[in-house]
Coordinates of C-alpha atoms and ligand atoms in Angstrom, one line a residue:
M1 CA 33.9 70.5 -17.9
R2 CA 34.5 71.5 -14.2
E3 CA 31.8 74.1 -14.4
T4 CA 29.5 71.5 -15.8
F5 CA 30.6 69.3 -12.9
G6 CA 29.7 72.0 -10.4
F7 CA 26.3 72.3 -12.1
L8 CA 25.8 68.6 -11.8
V9 CA 26.8 68.6 -8.2
C10 CA 24.2 71.3 -7.5
V11 CA 21.5 69.5 -9.5
W12 CA 22.2 66.5 -7.4
I13 CA 22.0 68.5 -4.2
L14 CA 18.9 70.2 -5.6
L15 CA 17.3 66.8 -5.8
L16 CA 18.1 66.3 -2.1
G17 CA 16.4 69.6 -1.4
N18 CA 19.6 71.5 -0.3
C19 CA 20.2 73.8 -3.2
S20 CA 16.9 75.7 -3.1
G21 CA 16.5 78.7 -5.2
R22 CA 20.1 78.9 -6.2
F23 CA 19.4 78.3 -9.8
V24 CA 16.7 80.9 -10.2
V25 CA 18.3 83.2 -12.8
K26 CA 18.2 86.7 -11.6
K27 CA 18.6 89.0 -14.5
N28 CA 20.1 92.3 -14.0
S29 CA 20.7 95.2 -16.4
L30 CA 24.0 95.9 -18.0
E31 CA 24.1 99.2 -19.9
V32 CA 26.6 99.8 -22.6
T33 CA 27.1 103.6 -22.7
S34 CA 29.7 103.8 -25.5
P35 CA 30.4 103.3 -28.3
D36 CA 27.3 104.4 -30.2
S37 CA 27.1 101.2 -32.3
I38 CA 26.3 99.0 -29.2
I39 CA 24.7 101.5 -26.8
G40 CA 21.8 99.9 -25.0
V41 CA 20.6 98.0 -22.1
Y42 CA 21.3 94.2 -22.1
D43 CA 20.3 91.4 -19.8
C44 CA 23.0 89.8 -17.8
A45 CA 23.1 87.4 -14.9
I46 CA 25.0 88.6 -11.8
G47 CA 27.0 85.9 -10.1
N48 CA 26.0 84.8 -6.6
F49 CA 29.4 85.8 -5.3
G50 CA 31.5 88.9 -5.1
V51 CA 28.7 91.5 -4.8
P52 CA 27.7 93.3 -1.7
L53 CA 24.2 92.5 -0.4
Y54 CA 22.8 95.8 -1.4
S55 CA 22.0 97.2 -4.8
G56 CA 24.9 98.8 -6.4
T57 CA 26.4 100.3 -9.6
L58 CA 29.8 99.8 -11.1
F59 CA 30.9 101.9 -14.1
G60 CA 34.0 100.9 -16.0
T61 CA 35.7 100.3 -19.3
V62 CA 36.0 96.8 -20.9
V63 CA 39.3 95.0 -21.5
Y64 CA 39.6 91.8 -23.4
P65 CA 43.0 90.2 -22.6
K66 CA 45.4 89.3 -25.5
A67 CA 46.1 86.0 -23.8
N68 CA 44.5 83.8 -21.2
Q69 CA 41.1 84.7 -22.7
R70 CA 39.2 82.3 -20.6
G71 CA 40.8 83.6 -17.5
C72 CA 41.6 80.1 -16.0
M73 CA 45.2 80.9 -15.4
I74 CA 47.0 83.5 -13.3
F75 CA 47.3 86.7 -15.4
D76 CA 50.6 87.5 -13.7
D77 CA 52.1 84.6 -15.6
F78 CA 51.3 86.5 -18.8
D79 CA 52.5 89.9 -17.5
I80 CA 49.0 91.2 -17.7
S81 CA 47.7 93.6 -15.1
F82 CA 44.5 95.6 -14.8
I83 CA 45.4 97.8 -11.9
S84 CA 44.0 101.3 -12.5
K85 CA 45.7 104.5 -11.7
P86 CA 44.0 107.1 -9.4
G87 CA 41.0 108.4 -11.2
G88 CA 41.3 105.8 -14.0
L89 CA 38.2 104.1 -15.0
P90 CA 37.9 100.6 -13.4
T91 CA 38.5 97.7 -15.6
L92 CA 35.7 95.3 -16.5
L93 CA 37.6 92.2 -17.7
L94 CA 35.9 90.3 -20.5
V95 CA 36.7 86.5 -20.7
D96 CA 35.1 83.6 -22.4
R97 CA 33.1 80.8 -20.8
G98 CA 34.8 77.4 -20.5
D99 CA 37.7 75.3 -19.1
C100 CA 37.2 76.2 -15.4
F101 CA 34.8 77.4 -12.8
F102 CA 33.3 80.9 -13.0
T103 CA 34.6 81.5 -9.6
L104 CA 38.2 80.7 -10.6
K105 CA 38.0 83.2 -13.5
A106 CA 36.7 85.8 -11.1
W107 CA 39.5 85.1 -8.6
N108 CA 42.1 85.4 -11.3
A109 CA 40.6 88.7 -12.6
Q110 CA 40.5 90.1 -9.0
K111 CA 44.1 89.2 -8.4
A112 CA 45.1 91.0 -11.5
G113 CA 43.3 94.2 -10.5
A114 CA 40.1 94.0 -12.4
A115 CA 37.1 95.6 -10.8
A116 CA 34.6 93.2 -12.3
I117 CA 34.5 90.3 -14.7
L118 CA 32.2 89.8 -17.6
I119 CA 31.9 86.2 -18.8
A120 CA 30.7 85.8 -22.4
D121 CA 28.7 82.6 -23.0
S122 CA 30.3 80.3 -25.6
M123 CA 27.0 79.0 -26.9
H124 CA 23.6 80.4 -27.8
G125 CA 20.9 80.0 -25.2
P126 CA 19.4 81.5 -22.1
L127 CA 21.5 83.0 -19.4
I128 CA 22.3 81.0 -16.3
T129 CA 23.2 82.1 -12.8
M130 CA 26.8 81.5 -12.1
D131 CA 27.2 80.0 -8.7
T132 CA 29.9 79.0 -6.3
P133 CA 30.9 75.3 -6.4
E134 CA 30.4 73.4 -3.2
E135 CA 32.6 74.9 -0.6
E136 CA 34.2 72.1 1.3
N137 CA 36.9 71.3 -1.2
D138 CA 40.5 72.4 -0.9
W139 CA 40.6 74.0 -4.3
S140 CA 37.9 76.4 -3.4
E141 CA 39.8 78.1 -0.5
Y142 CA 39.8 81.4 -2.4
L143 CA 36.0 81.4 -2.7
Q144 CA 35.3 83.5 0.3
N145 CA 37.9 86.0 -0.8
I146 CA 36.2 87.0 -4.0
T147 CA 34.9 90.5 -3.8
I148 CA 34.5 91.6 -7.4
P149 CA 31.2 91.3 -9.1
S150 CA 30.8 89.1 -12.1
A151 CA 28.2 89.2 -14.9
F152 CA 27.3 86.5 -17.3
I153 CA 26.5 87.9 -20.8
S154 CA 25.2 86.4 -24.0
R155 CA 27.5 85.3 -26.7
A156 CA 26.1 87.9 -29.0
L157 CA 26.9 90.8 -26.7
G158 CA 30.4 89.4 -26.0
Y159 CA 31.0 89.3 -29.8
S160 CA 29.8 92.9 -30.3
I161 CA 32.1 94.2 -27.5
K162 CA 35.1 92.3 -28.8
R163 CA 34.5 93.7 -32.3
A164 CA 34.3 97.3 -31.0
L165 CA 37.5 96.7 -29.0
T166 CA 39.4 95.5 -32.1
F167 CA 38.4 98.8 -33.8
G168 CA 40.1 100.6 -31.0
E169 CA 36.8 101.9 -29.5
M170 CA 36.3 102.6 -25.8
V171 CA 33.6 100.3 -24.5
N172 CA 32.0 101.7 -21.3
I173 CA 29.6 99.7 -19.2
N174 CA 27.3 100.5 -16.3
L175 CA 26.7 97.3 -14.3
D176 CA 23.7 97.4 -12.0
W177 CA 22.3 94.9 -9.6
M178 CA 19.5 94.9 -7.2
E179 CA 19.3 93.6 -3.7
S180 CA 18.3 90.2 -4.7
L181 CA 21.0 87.9 -3.6
P182 CA 21.1 85.2 -0.8
D183 CA 22.3 86.2 2.7
R184 CA 25.9 85.7 3.6
M185 CA 27.6 86.1 6.9
E186 CA 29.5 89.3 7.5
S187 CA 32.8 88.6 9.2
L188 CA 33.7 90.6 12.3
Q189 CA 35.8 93.7 12.4
H190 CA 39.0 94.2 14.4
P191 CA 37.8 95.5 17.7
D192 CA 39.1 99.0 18.6
E193 CA 38.1 102.0 20.7
R194 CA 37.1 104.1 17.8
V195 CA 35.6 102.8 14.6
E196 CA 36.5 104.6 11.4
Y197 CA 34.1 104.3 8.5
E198 CA 33.7 105.8 5.0
F199 CA 30.7 106.1 2.9
W200 CA 31.3 106.3 -0.8
T201 CA 28.2 107.8 -2.4
S202 CA 26.8 110.2 -5.0
S203 CA 24.4 113.1 -5.0
N204 CA 22.8 111.6 -8.1
D205 CA 19.1 111.0 -7.4
G206 CA 18.1 110.3 -11.0
C207 CA 18.8 106.6 -11.0
G208 CA 15.4 105.3 -9.7
P209 CA 14.9 102.8 -6.9
K210 CA 18.6 102.3 -6.3
C211 CA 19.2 106.0 -5.7
E212 CA 16.1 106.1 -3.5
R213 CA 17.3 103.3 -1.4
Q214 CA 20.6 104.9 -0.9
I215 CA 19.1 108.2 0.3
E216 CA 16.7 106.2 2.4
F217 CA 19.7 104.6 4.2
V218 CA 21.2 108.1 4.8
K219 CA 17.9 109.3 6.2
N220 CA 17.5 106.4 8.5
F221 CA 21.1 106.2 9.6
K222 CA 21.8 109.9 10.3
A223 CA 20.5 110.0 13.9
A224 CA 22.8 107.0 14.8
A225 CA 25.7 108.6 12.9
R226 CA 25.2 111.8 14.8
I227 CA 25.3 110.2 18.2
L228 CA 28.3 108.0 17.4
E229 CA 30.2 111.0 16.1
Q230 CA 29.2 113.5 18.7
K231 CA 30.4 111.2 21.5
G232 CA 33.7 110.4 19.6
Y233 CA 33.0 106.7 19.1
T234 CA 33.4 107.0 15.4
Q235 CA 35.3 108.9 12.8
F236 CA 33.2 109.2 9.7
S237 CA 34.1 110.5 6.3
P238 CA 32.0 110.7 3.1
H239 CA 33.6 110.1 -0.3
Y240 CA 32.9 110.5 -3.9
I241 CA 34.1 108.6 -6.9
T242 CA 35.3 110.5 -10.0
W243 CA 37.3 109.5 -13.0
Y244 CA 39.5 111.4 -15.4
C245 CA 38.7 111.7 -19.0
P246 CA 41.4 109.9 -21.1
E247 CA 43.6 112.5 -22.9
P248 CA 42.4 112.0 -26.5
F249 CA 38.8 112.5 -25.4
I250 CA 39.1 115.7 -23.4
L251 CA 37.6 117.9 -26.1
S252 CA 34.9 115.4 -27.0
E253 CA 31.2 116.3 -26.2
Q254 CA 31.1 113.3 -23.9
C255 CA 33.9 114.5 -21.7
K256 CA 32.8 118.1 -21.8
S257 CA 29.4 117.2 -20.5
Q258 CA 30.6 114.7 -17.9
C259 CA 33.7 116.4 -16.5
I260 CA 34.9 119.5 -14.7
N261 CA 38.3 121.0 -14.4
H262 CA 39.2 120.3 -18.0
G263 CA 38.6 116.5 -18.0
R264 CA 40.1 115.8 -14.6
Y265 CA 37.0 114.8 -12.7
C266 CA 34.1 113.0 -14.4
T267 CA 31.0 111.0 -13.6
P268 CA 28.7 109.3 -16.0
D269 CA 25.6 111.2 -17.2
P270 CA 22.8 110.4 -14.7
E271 CA 20.3 109.3 -17.4
Q272 CA 23.0 108.1 -19.8
D273 CA 21.5 110.6 -22.2
F274 CA 23.5 113.7 -23.0
S275 CA 20.6 115.4 -24.7
K276 CA 18.3 115.6 -21.7
G277 CA 18.2 116.3 -18.0
Y278 CA 21.3 116.9 -16.0
D279 CA 24.8 116.0 -17.2
G280 CA 27.5 114.0 -15.4
K281 CA 29.2 117.4 -14.8
D282 CA 26.3 118.6 -12.7
V283 CA 26.7 115.5 -10.6
V284 CA 30.4 116.0 -10.1
V285 CA 29.8 119.6 -9.0
Q286 CA 27.1 118.7 -6.5
N287 CA 29.3 115.8 -5.2
L288 CA 32.1 118.3 -4.8
R289 CA 29.8 120.6 -2.9
Q290 CA 28.9 117.8 -0.5
A291 CA 32.5 116.8 0.0
C292 CA 33.4 120.5 0.6
F293 CA 30.4 120.8 3.0
F294 CA 31.8 117.9 5.0
K295 CA 35.3 119.5 5.0
V296 CA 34.0 122.9 6.3
A297 CA 31.5 121.3 8.8
N298 CA 34.3 119.0 10.1
E299 CA 36.6 122.0 10.5
S300 CA 34.0 123.7 12.6
G301 CA 33.7 120.6 14.8
K302 CA 30.4 119.4 13.5
P303 CA 31.1 116.7 10.9
W304 CA 27.6 115.1 11.5
L305 CA 25.9 118.0 9.7
W306 CA 26.9 116.3 6.5
W307 CA 24.1 113.8 7.1
D308 CA 21.6 116.6 7.4
Y309 CA 22.9 118.3 4.4
V310 CA 22.7 115.2 2.2
T311 CA 19.2 114.3 3.3
D312 CA 17.9 117.9 3.1
F313 CA 19.5 118.3 -0.3
A314 CA 17.8 115.1 -1.6
I315 CA 14.4 116.3 -0.3
R316 CA 14.7 119.9 -1.3
C317 CA 16.7 119.8 -4.5
P318 CA 15.7 116.8 -6.5
M319 CA 16.5 116.4 -10.2
K320 CA 13.0 115.6 -11.1
E321 CA 11.8 119.0 -9.9
K322 CA 14.7 120.7 -11.8
K323 CA 16.1 122.0 -8.5
Y324 CA 19.4 120.2 -8.6
T325 CA 21.1 123.5 -8.6
K326 CA 23.7 125.7 -6.8
D327 CA 20.9 128.0 -5.8
C328 CA 19.0 125.3 -4.1
A329 CA 22.0 123.8 -2.5
D330 CA 23.1 127.2 -1.1
K331 CA 19.8 127.6 0.6
V332 CA 20.2 124.2 2.3
I333 CA 23.7 125.1 3.4
L334 CA 22.5 128.4 4.9
S335 CA 19.6 126.8 6.8
L336 CA 22.2 124.5 8.4
G337 CA 24.3 127.5 9.4
V338 CA 27.5 126.5 7.6
D339 CA 29.8 129.0 6.0
L340 CA 28.9 129.3 2.4
T341 CA 31.9 131.3 1.3
K342 CA 34.3 128.6 2.6
I343 CA 32.4 126.0 0.6
D344 CA 32.5 128.1 -2.5
K345 CA 36.2 128.6 -2.0
C346 CA 36.7 124.8 -1.6
I347 CA 34.8 124.2 -4.9
G348 CA 36.9 126.7 -6.7
D349 CA 36.5 127.4 -10.5
T350 CA 35.3 124.1 -12.0
E351 CA 35.9 125.4 -15.5
A352 CA 39.5 126.1 -15.0
D353 CA 42.3 123.8 -16.2
V354 CA 43.6 123.2 -12.6
D355 CA 43.5 120.5 -10.0
N356 CA 41.0 120.6 -7.2
P357 CA 42.9 119.4 -4.1
L358 CA 39.9 117.7 -2.6
L359 CA 38.9 115.7 -5.6
K360 CA 42.5 114.8 -6.3
A361 CA 42.7 113.3 -2.9
E362 CA 39.5 111.5 -3.4
Q363 CA 40.8 109.9 -6.6
D364 CA 43.9 108.8 -4.7
A365 CA 41.7 107.3 -2.0
Q366 CA 39.7 105.3 -4.6
I367 CA 42.7 103.1 -5.0
G368 CA 42.7 100.6 -2.2
K369 CA 45.3 100.2 0.4
G370 CA 45.9 96.9 2.1
S371 CA 42.7 95.1 2.9
H372 CA 40.7 98.0 1.7
G373 CA 40.5 97.2 -2.1
D374 CA 39.7 99.7 -4.9
V375 CA 36.4 101.4 -4.5
T376 CA 34.6 100.9 -7.7
I377 CA 31.0 100.2 -6.6
L378 CA 28.5 102.8 -5.7
P379 CA 27.5 103.0 -2.9
T380 CA 30.3 101.4 -0.8
L381 CA 30.7 101.4 2.9
V382 CA 34.1 100.9 4.3
I383 CA 34.3 100.0 8.0
N384 CA 37.7 99.9 9.7
N385 CA 39.3 99.8 6.4
R386 CA 37.3 96.9 5.0
Q387 CA 34.6 97.0 2.4
Y388 CA 31.3 96.2 4.0
R389 CA 29.3 93.6 2.1
G390 CA 26.1 93.2 4.3
K391 CA 22.8 94.9 3.7
L392 CA 22.7 98.6 3.4
D393 CA 20.2 99.3 6.1
K394 CA 20.4 101.0 9.5
R395 CA 20.3 97.9 11.7
A396 CA 22.8 95.9 9.7
V397 CA 25.3 98.8 9.3
L398 CA 25.0 99.7 13.0
K399 CA 25.7 96.1 13.9
A400 CA 28.7 96.0 11.7
I401 CA 30.1 99.3 13.2
C402 CA 29.3 98.1 16.7
A403 CA 31.2 94.9 16.0
G404 CA 34.3 97.2 15.7
F405 CA 34.2 98.0 19.4
E406 CA 35.7 95.8 22.1
E407 CA 33.1 94.3 24.3
T408 CA 32.1 96.6 27.2
T409 CA 33.5 99.6 25.4
E410 CA 30.7 99.8 22.9
P411 CA 28.5 102.9 23.0
A412 CA 25.0 102.6 24.4
I413 CA 23.4 102.9 21.0
C414 CA 24.9 99.5 20.1
L415 CA 23.0 98.0 23.0
S416 CA 19.7 99.8 22.7
E417 CA 18.1 101.6 19.8
D418 CA 16.2 103.9 22.0
I419 CA 18.8 106.5 22.6
E420 CA 17.5 109.9 21.6
T421 CA 18.7 113.4 21.2
N422 CA 16.4 116.2 20.3
E423 CA 17.9 117.7 17.1
C424 CA 15.2 120.4 17.1
L425 CA 16.7 122.1 20.0
E426 CA 19.7 123.4 18.0
N427 CA 18.9 126.1 15.5
N428 CA 15.4 124.6 15.2
G429 CA 17.0 121.8 13.2
G430 CA 17.3 124.2 10.2
C431 CA 13.5 124.0 9.7
W432 CA 10.9 126.7 9.2
Q433 CA 9.5 128.3 12.3
D434 CA 7.3 131.2 13.3
K435 CA 8.8 132.4 16.5
A436 CA 6.1 134.9 17.3
A437 CA 3.4 132.3 17.1
N438 CA 5.6 129.6 18.6
I439 CA 5.0 127.2 15.7
S440 CA 7.8 125.0 14.2
A441 CA 8.1 122.6 11.4
C442 CA 10.8 120.6 13.2
R443 CA 9.9 117.2 14.5
N444 CA 12.4 115.0 16.3
T445 CA 12.1 111.3 15.4
F446 CA 14.3 108.3 16.1
S447 CA 15.9 108.5 12.8
G448 CA 16.7 112.2 13.2
R449 CA 14.8 115.4 12.8
V450 CA 12.4 116.0 9.9
C451 CA 11.2 119.3 8.7
E452 CA 7.5 119.0 8.0
C453 CA 4.9 121.7 8.1
P454 CA 2.8 121.1 11.3
I455 CA -0.8 120.7 12.1
V456 CA -1.7 123.2 14.9
N457 CA -5.1 123.1 16.5
G458 CA -6.4 121.1 13.6
V459 CA -5.1 123.5 11.0
K460 CA -2.8 122.0 8.5
F461 CA 0.1 123.9 7.3
Y462 CA 1.5 123.5 3.8
G463 CA 4.9 124.2 2.4
D464 CA 8.4 122.8 2.1
G465 CA 9.0 122.7 5.8
Y466 CA 12.3 124.4 5.4
M467 CA 11.7 127.9 4.1
H468 CA 8.0 128.3 4.5
C469 CA 4.8 126.8 5.8
E470 CA 1.4 128.4 5.4
A471 CA -1.8 127.7 7.2
S472 CA -4.6 126.5 5.0
G473 CA -8.4 126.0 5.2
A474 CA -11.2 127.9 6.7
L475 CA -9.7 127.9 10.2
H476 CA -6.5 129.6 9.0
C477 CA -7.5 132.8 10.8
E478 CA -7.2 131.1 14.1
I479 CA -3.6 130.6 13.6
N480 CA -1.1 133.4 13.7
N481 CA -3.9 135.9 13.5
G482 CA -4.6 135.2 9.9
G483 CA -1.2 136.6 9.0
C484 CA -2.2 140.0 10.4
W485 CA -0.4 142.2 12.9
R486 CA -1.3 141.7 16.5
K487 CA 0.2 143.1 19.7
T488 CA -0.4 143.1 23.4
L489 CA 1.0 145.8 25.6
E490 CA 0.1 146.7 29.2
G491 CA -2.7 144.2 29.2
R492 CA -4.3 145.6 26.1
T493 CA -4.4 143.7 22.7
Y494 CA -4.9 145.3 19.3
S495 CA -5.3 143.3 16.1
A496 CA -5.3 144.2 12.5
R497 CA -7.4 141.2 11.5
I498 CA -10.6 142.0 9.7
D499 CA -13.3 139.5 10.9
D500 CA -15.3 139.3 7.7
H501 CA -13.8 136.3 5.8
S502 CA -12.0 138.7 3.4
H503 CA -8.7 137.5 4.9
G504 CA -7.5 141.1 4.9
C505 CA -5.6 143.0 7.5
K506 CA -6.1 146.7 8.5
C507 CA -4.6 148.6 11.3
P508 CA -7.2 149.3 14.0
P509 CA -8.1 152.9 14.8
G510 CA -5.3 154.7 16.6
F511 CA -2.7 152.9 14.5
K512 CA -1.3 153.2 11.0
G513 CA 0.8 150.8 8.9
D514 CA 0.4 147.9 6.5
G515 CA -1.5 145.7 9.0
V516 CA 0.6 142.7 8.3
N517 CA 4.1 143.4 9.6
S518 CA 3.5 146.5 11.6
C519 CA 0.9 149.0 12.9
K520 CA 2.4 152.0 14.5
D521 CA 0.7 154.0 17.3
V522 CA -0.6 157.4 16.0
D523 CA 0.3 160.3 18.3
E524 CA -3.1 162.0 18.4
C525 CA -1.7 164.9 20.3
K526 CA 1.2 165.8 18.0
E527 CA -0.8 165.2 14.9
K528 CA -3.6 167.4 16.4
L529 CA -6.3 164.8 15.8
A530 CA -7.9 165.2 19.2
C531 CA -7.9 167.1 22.5
Q532 CA -7.1 170.4 21.0
C533 CA -9.5 172.8 22.9
P534 CA -7.8 175.6 24.8
E535 CA -8.2 174.1 28.3
C536 CA -7.4 170.5 27.0
K537 CA -4.2 168.7 28.2
C538 CA -3.3 166.0 25.7
K539 CA -1.2 162.9 26.5
N540 CA -0.6 160.2 23.9
T541 CA -1.0 156.5 24.9
W542 CA -0.4 153.3 23.0
G543 CA -3.4 152.9 20.6
S544 CA -5.2 156.0 22.0
Y545 CA -4.7 159.2 24.0
D546 CA -5.7 160.7 27.3
C547 CA -7.2 164.1 27.5
S548 CA -7.9 166.1 30.6
C549 CA -9.4 169.5 31.1
S550 CA -8.0 172.2 33.4
G551 CA -10.1 174.0 36.0
G552 CA -12.2 171.0 37.1
S553 CA -13.8 170.6 33.7
L554 CA -14.8 167.2 32.3
Y555 CA -13.6 165.9 29.0
I556 CA -16.2 164.4 26.8
R557 CA -14.5 162.1 24.4
E558 CA -17.1 161.7 21.8
Y559 CA -17.4 165.4 21.2
D560 CA -13.8 166.0 22.0
T561 CA -14.6 168.9 24.3
C562 CA -14.5 170.1 27.9
I563 CA -17.5 170.8 30.0
S564 CA -17.4 172.5 33.4
K565 CA -18.5 170.5 36.4
D566 CA -20.9 173.3 37.6
F567 CA -22.2 173.5 34.1
K568 CA -22.1 177.2 34.2
T569 CA -19.4 177.9 31.8
E570 CA -18.5 176.4 28.4
V571 CA -21.8 174.7 27.8
S572 CA -25.4 174.9 29.0
W573 CA -27.4 172.1 30.5
G574 CA -29.3 172.0 27.4
S575 CA -26.3 171.2 25.4
V576 CA -25.2 168.7 27.9
W577 CA -28.4 166.8 27.5
E578 CA -28.1 167.2 23.8
I579 CA -24.7 165.7 24.1
I580 CA -25.9 163.0 26.4
L581 CA -28.9 162.1 24.3
G582 CA -27.0 162.2 21.1
I583 CA -24.4 159.9 22.6
V584 CA -27.0 157.6 24.1
T585 CA -28.8 157.1 20.9
K586 CA -25.6 156.6 19.2
K587 CA -23.7 154.5 21.6
E588 CA -23.8 153.4 25.2
S589 CA -26.5 153.2 27.8
R590 CA -27.7 156.3 29.4
D591 CA -26.7 155.1 32.9
T592 CA -23.1 154.7 31.8
W593 CA -22.9 158.1 30.4
I594 CA -24.5 159.7 33.4
R595 CA -22.0 158.0 35.6
R596 CA -19.2 159.0 33.5
L597 CA -20.2 162.6 33.5
G598 CA -20.4 162.3 37.3
L599 CA -24.1 163.3 37.4
Ligands
NAG1 C1 41.7 84.8 2.0 O1 41.7 85.9 2.9 C2 42.2 85.6 4.2 C3 42.0 86.7 5.1 O2 42.1 87.9 4.5 C4 43.7 85.2 4.0 O3 44.2 84.8 5.3 C5 43.8 84.0 3.1 O4 45.1 83.7 2.8 C6 43.1 84.3 1.7 N1 43.0 83.2 0.9 C7 43.6 83.2 -0.3 C8 43.5 81.9 -1.0 O5 44.1 84.1 -0.8
NAG2 C1 37.9 116.0 10.7 O1 38.4 116.8 11.8 C2 39.3 116.1 12.7 C3 39.5 117.0 13.8 O2 39.8 118.3 13.4 C4 40.5 115.6 11.9 O3 41.3 114.9 12.8 C5 40.0 114.7 10.8 O4 41.1 114.3 10.1 C6 39.1 115.4 9.9 N1 38.5 114.5 9.0 C7 38.6 114.6 7.7 C8 38.1 113.5 6.8 O5 39.1 115.6 7.2
NAG3 C1 6.2 126.8 22.5 O1 5.5 125.6 22.4 C2 6.2 124.5 23.1 C3 5.3 123.3 22.8 O2 4.5 123.4 21.7 C4 6.2 124.8 24.6 O3 6.9 123.8 25.2 C5 7.0 126.1 24.8 O4 7.1 126.4 26.1 C6 6.4 127.2 24.0 N1 7.2 128.4 24.1 C7 6.8 129.6 24.3 C8 7.7 130.7 24.4 O5 5.6 129.8 24.4

């Protein structure tokens, strides 16, 4: 009917060359995560309206209305509402195709509080892309106000879902889309002196390209975020979505593995497979840790550290390396100099049957106020209380934030990208460094500091860049004295490095110790190792000793003895020559020795 009419209009425009690409069907995945009987990944076609221009995920529970099953009328007239309570799973409204435009169905669903709409095909056949009718008409005034995503599903899947619902089962769906939709204009913000923005995110890094893009955004944006925040231009806060487990399911395996605090705060299993990898519960705990990190960092006046924590955590503690743990997170927190005990206190006992004040407030904030709208899509960026629907990249987001300032009050970073701060100056950016050798893994880049093991004098260092870096290759001895002890004092340098490719360290003569961390001067006088003859006067020095002889005698070091200058006492000329020759053959040139002896 009308929808067919829309299709025909577009075919007609397509013939005129004006509808290009609109009817390329972009299939996306829809994953049913419960009940068991229909678990699986299905094709769906995401509508060209209602979704933000970046890839996103929406997790919710399906409702099929008792009346108005095609969704062409206003649900209010049937006393039907889908508005969720704080922490309640978002509603994915299932309606049937037919009688009116897809967009009208979506608009009615949105007005009734649904988070997304699933439209089941009424006939068998391939999926089509649902599109907006032409926009000039009066009856399409609501079009630009549609913000909920819509997915077109097959008649067969629609049937299976309805069947499960009639048996009283809970049907949960994860709706995913990629950044594959045509550009739309982003409307301007209300200008102000300070822009407030929220980023709704998750620490889950196990969802493939979509998760990678999200973390990529955080990495690229953090330098800008830091500048905006430090100068007081913005007030940023990160947020995390959780849901509560419905009462009858609290003791089920599903809720036990996905929830903390006795079913109060849940997120879906990262791989949708309870038997392997990490559980939803692990994600909630890490999300809570990130939220607590922000709270504690904000209280200490450095809210921007959150951006560093989140990037560092993603780099250092990924799920695929099985490092998505408290242990790993704690190391990152410590390297950023934030109080760990305060964070642990904020997290509290996640096994206890009690509220967590922070997560409770997050659940309340999920429910939209005013123009905000419920937050159901991950990730979601809210700028000046409006959900941002442009692309999730640094330039586009910065532009949207900058649009929130009145002209001439906008910060320099809005006008020029080349504003830099050197994040390595503070606490070495939390990166590895060898202070003694003046080598650091911190590198300042436009998108913020990175911790990467350096290349020094052509020698590559390997390591994580945060906790350790180690020189490699044949030249490694050149750097940092091959890891051996070395010290310079009063113009003299001693080294414990052994120059024989064994890469070992040994304290030089006159010192004792492990050769790596320390070599201690040996007190030759006290330990009676030298200069012990009756007329000898011993004085210890660093790395050696001085010995002098009383009564104008000369000290001969090699033989550790004194000889009289007039050669009458102590030793005879013969023995002096014996000494000299012995020394000469052993060591230095005859001339040197003769000079030293004063002869
Ligand atoms: C669409 O949104 C605008 C701005 O928020 C509002 O003024 C307008 O009334 C809305 N249109 C409809 C049909 O709700
Ligand atoms: C962060 O700290 C500032 C100043 O102490 C405070 O006004 C603000 O509400 C805090 N933000 C959050 C999200 O707690
Ligand atoms: C350490 O190295 C940097 C550059 O590599 C240099 O600017 C700095 O002066 C050095 N510091 C010391 C103490 O040698």
